[in-house]
Coordinates of C-alpha atoms in Angstrom, one line a residue:
X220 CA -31.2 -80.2 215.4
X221 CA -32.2 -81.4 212.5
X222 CA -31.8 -84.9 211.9
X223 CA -34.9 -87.2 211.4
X224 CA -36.5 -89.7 214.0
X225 CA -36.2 -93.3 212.6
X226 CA -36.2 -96.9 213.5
X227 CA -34.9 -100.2 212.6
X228 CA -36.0 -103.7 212.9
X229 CA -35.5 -107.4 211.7
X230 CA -38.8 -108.7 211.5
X231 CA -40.3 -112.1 210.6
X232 CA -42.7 -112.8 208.4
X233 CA -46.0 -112.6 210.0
X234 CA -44.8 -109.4 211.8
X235 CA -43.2 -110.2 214.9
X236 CA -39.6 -108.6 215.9
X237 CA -38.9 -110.9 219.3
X238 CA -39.9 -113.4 221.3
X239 CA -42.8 -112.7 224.1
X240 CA -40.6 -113.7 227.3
X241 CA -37.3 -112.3 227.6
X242 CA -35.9 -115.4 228.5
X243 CA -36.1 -116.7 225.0
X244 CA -34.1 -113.7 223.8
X245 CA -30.8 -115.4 222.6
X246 CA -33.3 -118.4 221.4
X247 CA -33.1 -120.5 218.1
X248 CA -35.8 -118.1 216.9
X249 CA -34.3 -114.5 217.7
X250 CA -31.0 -116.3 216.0
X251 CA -32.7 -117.0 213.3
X252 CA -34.2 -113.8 212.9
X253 CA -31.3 -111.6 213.2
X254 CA -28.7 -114.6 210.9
X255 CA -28.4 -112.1 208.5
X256 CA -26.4 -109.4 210.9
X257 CA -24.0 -111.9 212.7
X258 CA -22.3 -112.6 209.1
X259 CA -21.0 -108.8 208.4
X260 CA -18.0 -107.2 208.8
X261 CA -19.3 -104.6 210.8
X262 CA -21.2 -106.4 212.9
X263 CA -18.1 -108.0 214.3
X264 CA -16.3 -104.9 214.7
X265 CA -19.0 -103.5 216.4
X266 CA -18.9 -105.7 219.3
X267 CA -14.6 -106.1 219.2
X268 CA -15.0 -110.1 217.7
X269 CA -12.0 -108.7 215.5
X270 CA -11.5 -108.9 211.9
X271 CA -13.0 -111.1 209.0
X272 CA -17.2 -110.9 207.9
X273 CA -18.3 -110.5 204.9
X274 CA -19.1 -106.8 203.4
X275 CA -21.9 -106.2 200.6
X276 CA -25.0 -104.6 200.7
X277 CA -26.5 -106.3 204.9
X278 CA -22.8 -105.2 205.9
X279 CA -23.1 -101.8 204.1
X280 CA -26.9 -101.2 205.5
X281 CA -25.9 -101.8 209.3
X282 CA -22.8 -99.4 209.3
X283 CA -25.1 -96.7 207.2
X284 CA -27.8 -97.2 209.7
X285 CA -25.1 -96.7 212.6
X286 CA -23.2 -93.8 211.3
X287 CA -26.4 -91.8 210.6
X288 CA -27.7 -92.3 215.0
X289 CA -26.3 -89.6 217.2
X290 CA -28.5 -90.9 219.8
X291 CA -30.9 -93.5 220.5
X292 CA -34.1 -94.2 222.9
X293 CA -35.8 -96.8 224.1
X294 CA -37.9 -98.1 226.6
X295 CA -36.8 -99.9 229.8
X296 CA -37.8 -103.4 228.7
X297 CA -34.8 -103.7 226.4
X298 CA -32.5 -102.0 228.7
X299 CA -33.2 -104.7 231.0
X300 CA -32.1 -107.7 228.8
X301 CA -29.6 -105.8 227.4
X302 CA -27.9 -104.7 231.0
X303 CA -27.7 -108.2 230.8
X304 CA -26.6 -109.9 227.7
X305 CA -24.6 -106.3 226.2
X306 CA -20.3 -106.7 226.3
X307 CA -18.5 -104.2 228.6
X308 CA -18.6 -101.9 226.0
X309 CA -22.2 -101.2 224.8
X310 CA -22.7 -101.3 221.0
X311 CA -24.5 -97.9 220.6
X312 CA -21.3 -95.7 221.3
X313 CA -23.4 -92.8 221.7
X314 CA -26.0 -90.7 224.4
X315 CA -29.1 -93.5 225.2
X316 CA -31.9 -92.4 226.6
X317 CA -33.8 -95.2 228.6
X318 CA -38.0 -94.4 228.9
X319 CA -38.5 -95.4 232.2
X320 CA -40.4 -94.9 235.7
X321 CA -38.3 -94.9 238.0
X322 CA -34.7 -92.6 238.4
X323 CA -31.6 -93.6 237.9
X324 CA -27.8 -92.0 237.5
X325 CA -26.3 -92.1 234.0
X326 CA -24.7 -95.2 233.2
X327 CA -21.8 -94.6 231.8
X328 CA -20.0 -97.7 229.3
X329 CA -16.5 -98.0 228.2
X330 CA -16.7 -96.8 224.5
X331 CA -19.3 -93.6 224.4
X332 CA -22.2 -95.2 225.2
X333 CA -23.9 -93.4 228.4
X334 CA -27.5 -94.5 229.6
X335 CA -29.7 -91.7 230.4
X336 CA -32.8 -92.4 232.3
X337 CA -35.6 -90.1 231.8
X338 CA -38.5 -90.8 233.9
X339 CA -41.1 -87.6 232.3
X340 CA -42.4 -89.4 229.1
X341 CA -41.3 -89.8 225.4
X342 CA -41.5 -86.5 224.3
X343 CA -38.9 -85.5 227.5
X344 CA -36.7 -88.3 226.3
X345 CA -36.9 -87.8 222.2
X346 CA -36.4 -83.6 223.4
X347 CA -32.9 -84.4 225.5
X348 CA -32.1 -87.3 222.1
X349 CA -32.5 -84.7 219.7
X350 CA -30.3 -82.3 221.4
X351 CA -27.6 -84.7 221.7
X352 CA -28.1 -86.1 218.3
X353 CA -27.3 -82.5 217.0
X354 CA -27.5 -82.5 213.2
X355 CA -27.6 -86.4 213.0
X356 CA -30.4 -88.4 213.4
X357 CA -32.4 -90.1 216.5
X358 CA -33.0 -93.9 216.1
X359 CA -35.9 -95.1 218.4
X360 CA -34.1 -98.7 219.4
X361 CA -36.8 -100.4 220.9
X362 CA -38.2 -102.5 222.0
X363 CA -41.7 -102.8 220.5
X364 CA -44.4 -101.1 222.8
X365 CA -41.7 -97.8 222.7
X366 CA -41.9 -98.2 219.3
X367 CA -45.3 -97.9 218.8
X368 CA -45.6 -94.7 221.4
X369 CA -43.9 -93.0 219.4
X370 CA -45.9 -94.0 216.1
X371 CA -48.5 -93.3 217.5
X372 CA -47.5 -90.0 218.8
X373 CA -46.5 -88.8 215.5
X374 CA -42.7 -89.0 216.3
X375 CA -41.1 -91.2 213.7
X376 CA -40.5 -90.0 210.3
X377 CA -38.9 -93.1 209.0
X378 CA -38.7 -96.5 209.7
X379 CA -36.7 -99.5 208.1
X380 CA -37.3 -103.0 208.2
X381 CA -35.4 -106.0 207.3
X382 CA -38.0 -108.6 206.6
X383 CA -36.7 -112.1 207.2
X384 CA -38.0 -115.3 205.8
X385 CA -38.4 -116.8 209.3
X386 CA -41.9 -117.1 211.1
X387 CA -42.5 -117.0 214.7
X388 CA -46.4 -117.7 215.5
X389 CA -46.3 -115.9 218.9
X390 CA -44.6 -113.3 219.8
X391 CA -44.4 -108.8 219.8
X392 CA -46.0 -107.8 217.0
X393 CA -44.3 -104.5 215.7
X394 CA -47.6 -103.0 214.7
X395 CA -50.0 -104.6 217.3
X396 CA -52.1 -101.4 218.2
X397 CA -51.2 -98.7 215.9
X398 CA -53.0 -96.0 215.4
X399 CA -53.9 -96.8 211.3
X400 CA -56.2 -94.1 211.5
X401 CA -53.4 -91.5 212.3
X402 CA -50.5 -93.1 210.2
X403 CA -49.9 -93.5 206.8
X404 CA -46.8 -94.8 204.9
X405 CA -45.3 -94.0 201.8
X406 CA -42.4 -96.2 200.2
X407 CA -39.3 -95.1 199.9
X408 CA -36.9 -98.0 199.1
X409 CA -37.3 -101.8 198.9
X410 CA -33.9 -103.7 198.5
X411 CA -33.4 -108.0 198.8
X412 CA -30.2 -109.6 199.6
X413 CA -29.5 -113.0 200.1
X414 CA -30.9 -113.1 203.8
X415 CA -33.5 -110.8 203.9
X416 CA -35.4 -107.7 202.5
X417 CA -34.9 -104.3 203.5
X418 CA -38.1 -102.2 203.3
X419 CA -37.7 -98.3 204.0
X420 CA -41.2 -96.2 204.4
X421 CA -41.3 -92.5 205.4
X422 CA -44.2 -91.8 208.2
X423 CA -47.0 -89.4 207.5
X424 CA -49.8 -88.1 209.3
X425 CA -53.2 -89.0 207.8

């Protein structure tokens, strides 16, 4: 077990990553926000839309970002829309573990994705990740407020965010209640394509 704890967002602007009511996920906003995934090749493999995207450096990014995740958490707020809105075959194609309160049976997709509901806190859920993970790394999926628990913890060693040139006013503010007095980051890559920038920091404790 030695992969690294990460996440990875598209983000607008002035900081938020979604819409405050799920029913605007899927909205002109979250479209806009996430324009510059829906172009790539991968992306359309992915989700079986079949061939054709374009490749470069957003297409090359997404398929690094999911060949490096052995297995992902997140919270039970975007396990709920995605339940919903996710094709038959989920597009993690891996072990997720779903932070949640109440218990559930795995899920189990077409495709290697399997749900796992853990219902005895973060660290529980990041423990059973990690072990599934193996030697590849644990991506922290979502949605915001799981995010930051596990900033705030101490339990994210990287992070990556596409910053897109898209503003949303209201929102879920990726940082909204971090712990700055804990956290401190320290650059590691900065890279701009034609849609967005792609910001990588490595976490450390203050």
């Amino acid at each position: 077990m030695t992969g690294k704890v990460f996440f990875s967002v598209s983000m607008s602007l002035d900081g938020f990553i979604a819409p405050g009511s799920l029913s605007e996920l899927m909205g002109q906003q979250w479209m806009e926000l996430q324009q510059w995934v829906f172009p790539t090749r991968f992306f359309r493999e992915n989700l079986g839309l079949g061939e054709g995207g374009e490749d470069g450096r957003d297409d090359d990014i997404l398929r690094e970002t999911f060949e490096r995740t052995g297995a992902s958490v997140m919270g039970r707020r975007m396990f709920d829309a995605g339940e919903r809105m996710w094709p038959e075959e989920a597009p993690f194609h891996t072990p997720v573990f779903v932070v949640t309160h109440g218990r559930r049976d795995p899920w189990e997709r077409p495709g290697g994705t399997t749900f796992h509901f853990v219902d005895d806190g973060i660290e529980a859920a990041l423990d059973r990740a990690r072990e599934a993970a193996g030697d590849r790394d644990v991506r922290i999926a979502g949605g915001g407020a799981t995010i930051l628990e596990y900033v705030n913890a101490g339990l994210v060693d990287e992070f990556s965010i596409a910053l897109s040139p898209v503003l949303f006013g209201s929102g879920i503010r990726l940082f909204d209640g971090v712990d700055a007095g804990r956290v401190t980051l320290e650059p590691v890559h900065a890279e701009p394509t034609q849609r967005v920038t792609h910001l990588t920091y490595a976490v450390r404790e203050r």
